[in-house]
Tab-separated table of C-alpha atoms in Angstrom:
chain	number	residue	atom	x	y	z
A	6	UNK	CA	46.552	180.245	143.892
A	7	UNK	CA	45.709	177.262	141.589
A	8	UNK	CA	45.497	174.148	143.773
A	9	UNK	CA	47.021	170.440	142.123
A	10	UNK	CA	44.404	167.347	142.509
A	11	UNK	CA	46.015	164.246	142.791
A	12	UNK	CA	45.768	163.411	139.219
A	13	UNK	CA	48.880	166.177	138.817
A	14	UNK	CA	50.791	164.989	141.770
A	15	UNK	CA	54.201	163.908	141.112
A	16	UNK	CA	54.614	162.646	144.699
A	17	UNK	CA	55.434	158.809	144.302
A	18	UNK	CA	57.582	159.310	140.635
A	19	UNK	CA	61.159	158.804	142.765
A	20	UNK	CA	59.660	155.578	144.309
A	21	UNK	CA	58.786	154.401	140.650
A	22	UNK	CA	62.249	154.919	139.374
A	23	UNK	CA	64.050	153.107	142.012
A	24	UNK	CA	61.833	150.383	141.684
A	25	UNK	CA	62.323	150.374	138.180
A	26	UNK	CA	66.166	150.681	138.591
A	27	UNK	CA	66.377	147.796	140.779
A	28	UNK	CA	64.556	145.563	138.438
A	29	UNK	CA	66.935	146.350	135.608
A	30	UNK	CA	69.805	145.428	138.175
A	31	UNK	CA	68.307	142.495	139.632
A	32	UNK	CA	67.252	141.493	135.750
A	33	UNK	CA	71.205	142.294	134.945
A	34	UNK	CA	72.527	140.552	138.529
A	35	UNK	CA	70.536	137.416	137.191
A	36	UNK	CA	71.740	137.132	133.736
A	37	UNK	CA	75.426	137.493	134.668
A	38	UNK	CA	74.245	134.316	137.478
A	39	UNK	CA	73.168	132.377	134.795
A	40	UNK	CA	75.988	133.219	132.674
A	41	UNK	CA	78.686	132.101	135.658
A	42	UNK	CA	76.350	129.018	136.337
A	43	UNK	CA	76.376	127.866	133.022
A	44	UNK	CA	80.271	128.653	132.119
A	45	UNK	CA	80.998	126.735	135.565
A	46	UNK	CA	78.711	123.402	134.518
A	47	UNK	CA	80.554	123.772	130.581
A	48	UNK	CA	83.827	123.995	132.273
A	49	UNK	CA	83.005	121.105	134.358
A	50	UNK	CA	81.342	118.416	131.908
A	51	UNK	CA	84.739	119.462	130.045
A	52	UNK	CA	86.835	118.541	132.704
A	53	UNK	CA	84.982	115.080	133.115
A	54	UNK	CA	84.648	114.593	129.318
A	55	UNK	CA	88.292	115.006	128.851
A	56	UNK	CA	88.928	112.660	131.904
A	57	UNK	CA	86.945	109.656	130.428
A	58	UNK	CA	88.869	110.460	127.221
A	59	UNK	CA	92.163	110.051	129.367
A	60	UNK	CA	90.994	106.906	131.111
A	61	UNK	CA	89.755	105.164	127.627
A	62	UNK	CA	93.715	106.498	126.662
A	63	UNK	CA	95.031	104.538	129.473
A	64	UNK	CA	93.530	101.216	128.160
A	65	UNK	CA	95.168	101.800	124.840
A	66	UNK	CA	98.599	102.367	126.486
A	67	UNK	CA	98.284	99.360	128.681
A	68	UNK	CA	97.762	97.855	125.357
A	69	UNK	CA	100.456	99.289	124.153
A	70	UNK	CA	102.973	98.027	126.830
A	71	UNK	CA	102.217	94.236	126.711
A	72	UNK	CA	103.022	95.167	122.430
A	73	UNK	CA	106.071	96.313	123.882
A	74	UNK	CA	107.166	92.945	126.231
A	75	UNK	CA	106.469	90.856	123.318
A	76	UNK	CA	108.200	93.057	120.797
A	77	UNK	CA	111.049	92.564	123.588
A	78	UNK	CA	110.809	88.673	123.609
A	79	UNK	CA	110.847	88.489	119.670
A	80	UNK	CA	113.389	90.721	119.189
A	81	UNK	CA	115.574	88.554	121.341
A	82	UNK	CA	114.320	85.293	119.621
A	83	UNK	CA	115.435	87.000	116.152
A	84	UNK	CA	118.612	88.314	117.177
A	85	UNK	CA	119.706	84.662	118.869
A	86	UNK	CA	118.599	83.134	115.229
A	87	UNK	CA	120.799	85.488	113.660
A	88	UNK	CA	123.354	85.110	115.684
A	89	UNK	CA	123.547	81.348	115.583
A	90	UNK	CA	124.006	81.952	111.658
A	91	UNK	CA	126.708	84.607	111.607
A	92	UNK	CA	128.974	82.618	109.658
A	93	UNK	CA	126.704	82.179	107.242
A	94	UNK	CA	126.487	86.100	106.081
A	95	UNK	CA	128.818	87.521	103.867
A	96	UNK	CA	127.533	91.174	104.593
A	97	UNK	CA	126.220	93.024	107.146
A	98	UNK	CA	123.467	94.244	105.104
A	99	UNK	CA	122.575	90.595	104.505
A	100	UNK	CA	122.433	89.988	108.641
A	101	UNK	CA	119.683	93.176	108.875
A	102	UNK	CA	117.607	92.192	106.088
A	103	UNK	CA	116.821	88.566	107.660
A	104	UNK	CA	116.536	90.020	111.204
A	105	UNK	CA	114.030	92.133	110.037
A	106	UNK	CA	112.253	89.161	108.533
A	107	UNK	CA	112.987	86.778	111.323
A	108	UNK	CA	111.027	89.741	113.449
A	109	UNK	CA	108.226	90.728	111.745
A	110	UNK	CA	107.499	86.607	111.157
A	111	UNK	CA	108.237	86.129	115.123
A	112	UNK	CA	105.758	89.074	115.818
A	113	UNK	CA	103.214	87.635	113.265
A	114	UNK	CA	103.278	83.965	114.951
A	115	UNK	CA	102.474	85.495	118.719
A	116	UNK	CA	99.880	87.267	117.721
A	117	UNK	CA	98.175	86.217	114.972
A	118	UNK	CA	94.490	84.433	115.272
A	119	UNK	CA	95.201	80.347	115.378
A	120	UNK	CA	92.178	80.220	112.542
A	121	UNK	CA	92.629	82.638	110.501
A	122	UNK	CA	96.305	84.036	109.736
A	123	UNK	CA	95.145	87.232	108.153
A	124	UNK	CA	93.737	88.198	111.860
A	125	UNK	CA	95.325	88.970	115.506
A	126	UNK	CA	94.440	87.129	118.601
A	127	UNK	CA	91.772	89.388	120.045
A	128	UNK	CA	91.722	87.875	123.189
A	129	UNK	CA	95.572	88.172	123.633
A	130	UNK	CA	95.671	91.577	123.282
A	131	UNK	CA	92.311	92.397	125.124
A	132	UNK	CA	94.431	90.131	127.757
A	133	UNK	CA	97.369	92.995	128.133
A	134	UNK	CA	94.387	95.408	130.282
A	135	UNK	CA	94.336	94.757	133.348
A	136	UNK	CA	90.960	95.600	134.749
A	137	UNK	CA	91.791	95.966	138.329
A	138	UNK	CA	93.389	99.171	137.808
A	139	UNK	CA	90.242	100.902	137.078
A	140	UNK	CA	87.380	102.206	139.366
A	141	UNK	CA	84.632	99.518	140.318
A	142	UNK	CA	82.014	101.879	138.943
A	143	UNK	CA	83.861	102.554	135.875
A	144	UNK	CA	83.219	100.074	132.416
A	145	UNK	CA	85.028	100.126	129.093
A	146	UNK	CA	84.913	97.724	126.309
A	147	UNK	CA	87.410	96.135	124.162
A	148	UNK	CA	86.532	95.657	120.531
A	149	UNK	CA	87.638	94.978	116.994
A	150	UNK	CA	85.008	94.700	113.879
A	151	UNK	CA	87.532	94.133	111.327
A	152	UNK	CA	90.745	92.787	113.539
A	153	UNK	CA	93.190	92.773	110.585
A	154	UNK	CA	96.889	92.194	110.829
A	155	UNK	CA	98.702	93.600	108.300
A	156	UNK	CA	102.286	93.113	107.489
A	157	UNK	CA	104.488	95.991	106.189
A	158	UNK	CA	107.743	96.727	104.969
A	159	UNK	CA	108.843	97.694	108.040
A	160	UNK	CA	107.324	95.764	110.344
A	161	UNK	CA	103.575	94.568	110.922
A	162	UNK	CA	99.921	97.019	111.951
A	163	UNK	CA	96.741	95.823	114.284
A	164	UNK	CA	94.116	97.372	112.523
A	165	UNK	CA	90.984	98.742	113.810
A	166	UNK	CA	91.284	98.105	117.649
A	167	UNK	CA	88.761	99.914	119.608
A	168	UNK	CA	87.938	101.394	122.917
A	169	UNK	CA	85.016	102.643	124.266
A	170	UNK	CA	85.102	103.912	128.311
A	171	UNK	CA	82.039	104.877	129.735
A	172	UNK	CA	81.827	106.681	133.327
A	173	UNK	CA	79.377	108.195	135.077
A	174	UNK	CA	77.139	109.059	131.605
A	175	UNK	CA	80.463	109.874	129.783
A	176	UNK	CA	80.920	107.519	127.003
A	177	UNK	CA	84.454	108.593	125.245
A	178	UNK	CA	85.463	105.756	121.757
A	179	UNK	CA	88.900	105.597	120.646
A	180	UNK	CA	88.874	103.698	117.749
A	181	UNK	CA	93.150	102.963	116.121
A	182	UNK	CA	95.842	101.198	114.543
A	183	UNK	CA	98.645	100.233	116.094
A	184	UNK	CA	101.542	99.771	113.718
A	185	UNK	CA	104.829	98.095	115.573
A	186	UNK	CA	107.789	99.255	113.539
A	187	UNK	CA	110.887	96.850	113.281
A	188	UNK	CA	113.387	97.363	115.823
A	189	UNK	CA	116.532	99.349	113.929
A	190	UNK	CA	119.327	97.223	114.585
A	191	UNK	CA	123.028	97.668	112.710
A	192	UNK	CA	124.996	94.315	112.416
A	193	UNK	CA	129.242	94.262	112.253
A	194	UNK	CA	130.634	91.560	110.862
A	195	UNK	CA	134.549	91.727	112.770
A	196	UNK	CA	137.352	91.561	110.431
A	197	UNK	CA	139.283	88.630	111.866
A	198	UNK	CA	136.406	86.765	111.764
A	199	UNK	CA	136.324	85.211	108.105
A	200	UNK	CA	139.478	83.870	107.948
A	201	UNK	CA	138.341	81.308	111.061
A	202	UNK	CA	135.080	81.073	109.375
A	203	UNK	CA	136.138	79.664	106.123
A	204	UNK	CA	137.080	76.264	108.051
A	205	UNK	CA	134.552	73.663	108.448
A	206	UNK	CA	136.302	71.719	110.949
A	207	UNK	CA	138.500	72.935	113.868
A	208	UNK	CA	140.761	70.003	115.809
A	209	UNK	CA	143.409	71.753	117.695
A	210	UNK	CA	144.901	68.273	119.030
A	211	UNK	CA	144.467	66.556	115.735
A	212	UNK	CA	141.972	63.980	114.139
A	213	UNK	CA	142.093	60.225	114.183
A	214	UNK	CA	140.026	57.785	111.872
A	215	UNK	CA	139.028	54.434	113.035
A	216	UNK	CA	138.851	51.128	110.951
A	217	UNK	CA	138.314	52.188	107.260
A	218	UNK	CA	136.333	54.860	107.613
A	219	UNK	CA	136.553	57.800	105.082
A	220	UNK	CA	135.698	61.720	105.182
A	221	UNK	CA	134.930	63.548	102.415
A	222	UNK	CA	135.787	67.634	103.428
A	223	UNK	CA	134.418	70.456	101.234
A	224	UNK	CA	136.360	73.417	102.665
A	225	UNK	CA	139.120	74.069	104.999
A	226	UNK	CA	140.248	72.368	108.096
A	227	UNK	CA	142.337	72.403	110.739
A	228	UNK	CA	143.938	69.366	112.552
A	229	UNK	CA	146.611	70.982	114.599
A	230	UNK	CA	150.049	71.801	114.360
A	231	UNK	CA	152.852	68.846	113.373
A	232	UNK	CA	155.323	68.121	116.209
A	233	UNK	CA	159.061	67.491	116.333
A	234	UNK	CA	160.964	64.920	118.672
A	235	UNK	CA	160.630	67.118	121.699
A	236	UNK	CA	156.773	67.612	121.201
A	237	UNK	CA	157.197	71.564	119.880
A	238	UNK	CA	154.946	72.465	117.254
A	239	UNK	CA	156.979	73.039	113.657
């Protein structure tokens, strides 16, 4: 009978393998670790990224609603001017076209730079963000290079207005216009009104001159109705 040394022995060869099986499943176990680790720190500075972004948003909409209070004001302020002019308008058309005006020039005086027309107030509209509604340990900055304010056809743009939020070694720059379009606003000129219009002078209980004096009238006017005897208007 042939006898095996040790140099043919297979004794050991299943211990090998298993060894060798659980490196290749540790090595495996380990990459798909790595894998999770790394998907869960992307998904992560994501999440933060796109919060700064949101946060240097918010700035711009705060922005955006002190736009909107003075759009309010000056809208007001050109509808009253309007308004105290209605007899003035023949058309409708006529009343839109110098609201629109009246606006645009309202929104152009609040807002435009005190030295240099062609430019908005920085500091007034920096002014509309109110810091206190932000985290202590967050910062953002306000800036304009080129602060422009353009006027358009319909209505007026603040060019190049820029915001850059920084938190927690996320730095996120918006960098916009914001255009503020005319308010749309459809005048009606009331049929019964033209015929009272036409008059320059209204004087239901009649007009009296004094001494010598003399009126020269270009237009219609009204001094009340003539009376008979029993004070009953003819």
């Amino acid at each position: 009978m042939r006898k095996l040394n040790k140099a043919d022995s297979n004794r050991g060869g299943a211990l090998l393998s298993v060894i060798i099986v659980m490196t290749v499943v540790g090595i495996l176990g380990a990459l798909i670790l790595s894998i999770s680790y790394t998907n869960f720190r992307m998904k992560q500075i994501d999440k933060k990224s796109k919060d700064n972004f949101y946060s240097a948003e918010a700035v711009l909409d705060e922005i955006c609603v002190g736009l909107q209070e003075e759009i309010s004001i000056q809208y007001k302020n050109a509808y009253t001017t309007i308004m105290e002019n209605y007899g003035s308008y023949s058309t409708s058309d006529e009343m839109s076209k110098d609201f629109n005006i009246e606006f645009v020039l309202n929104m152009v005086g609040a807002l435009r730079d005190d030295h240099d027309a062609a430019l908005y107030d920085f500091n007034k509209v920096k002014g509309y963000v109110n810091v206190s509604n932000y985290p202590a340990d967050h910062s953002f900055t306000i800036t304009s290079p080129n602060r422009l304010l353009d006027t358009l056809e319909d209505g007026l743009c603040i060019r190049n207005l820029c915001v850059t939020y920084t938190n927690g070694g996320y730095v996120n720059t918006i960098t916009t216009d914001i255009k503020i379009s005319t308010p749309v606003l459809e005048f009606a000129r009331i049929s019964t009104m033209p015929e009272i219009a036409d008059y320059i002078l209204v004087a239901q209980k009649g007009m009296e001159l004094e001494g010598s004096a003399y009126w020269s009238l270009q237009g219609k006017a009204f001094a009340g109705f003539e009376k008979d005897d029993n004070g009953k208007a003819k």
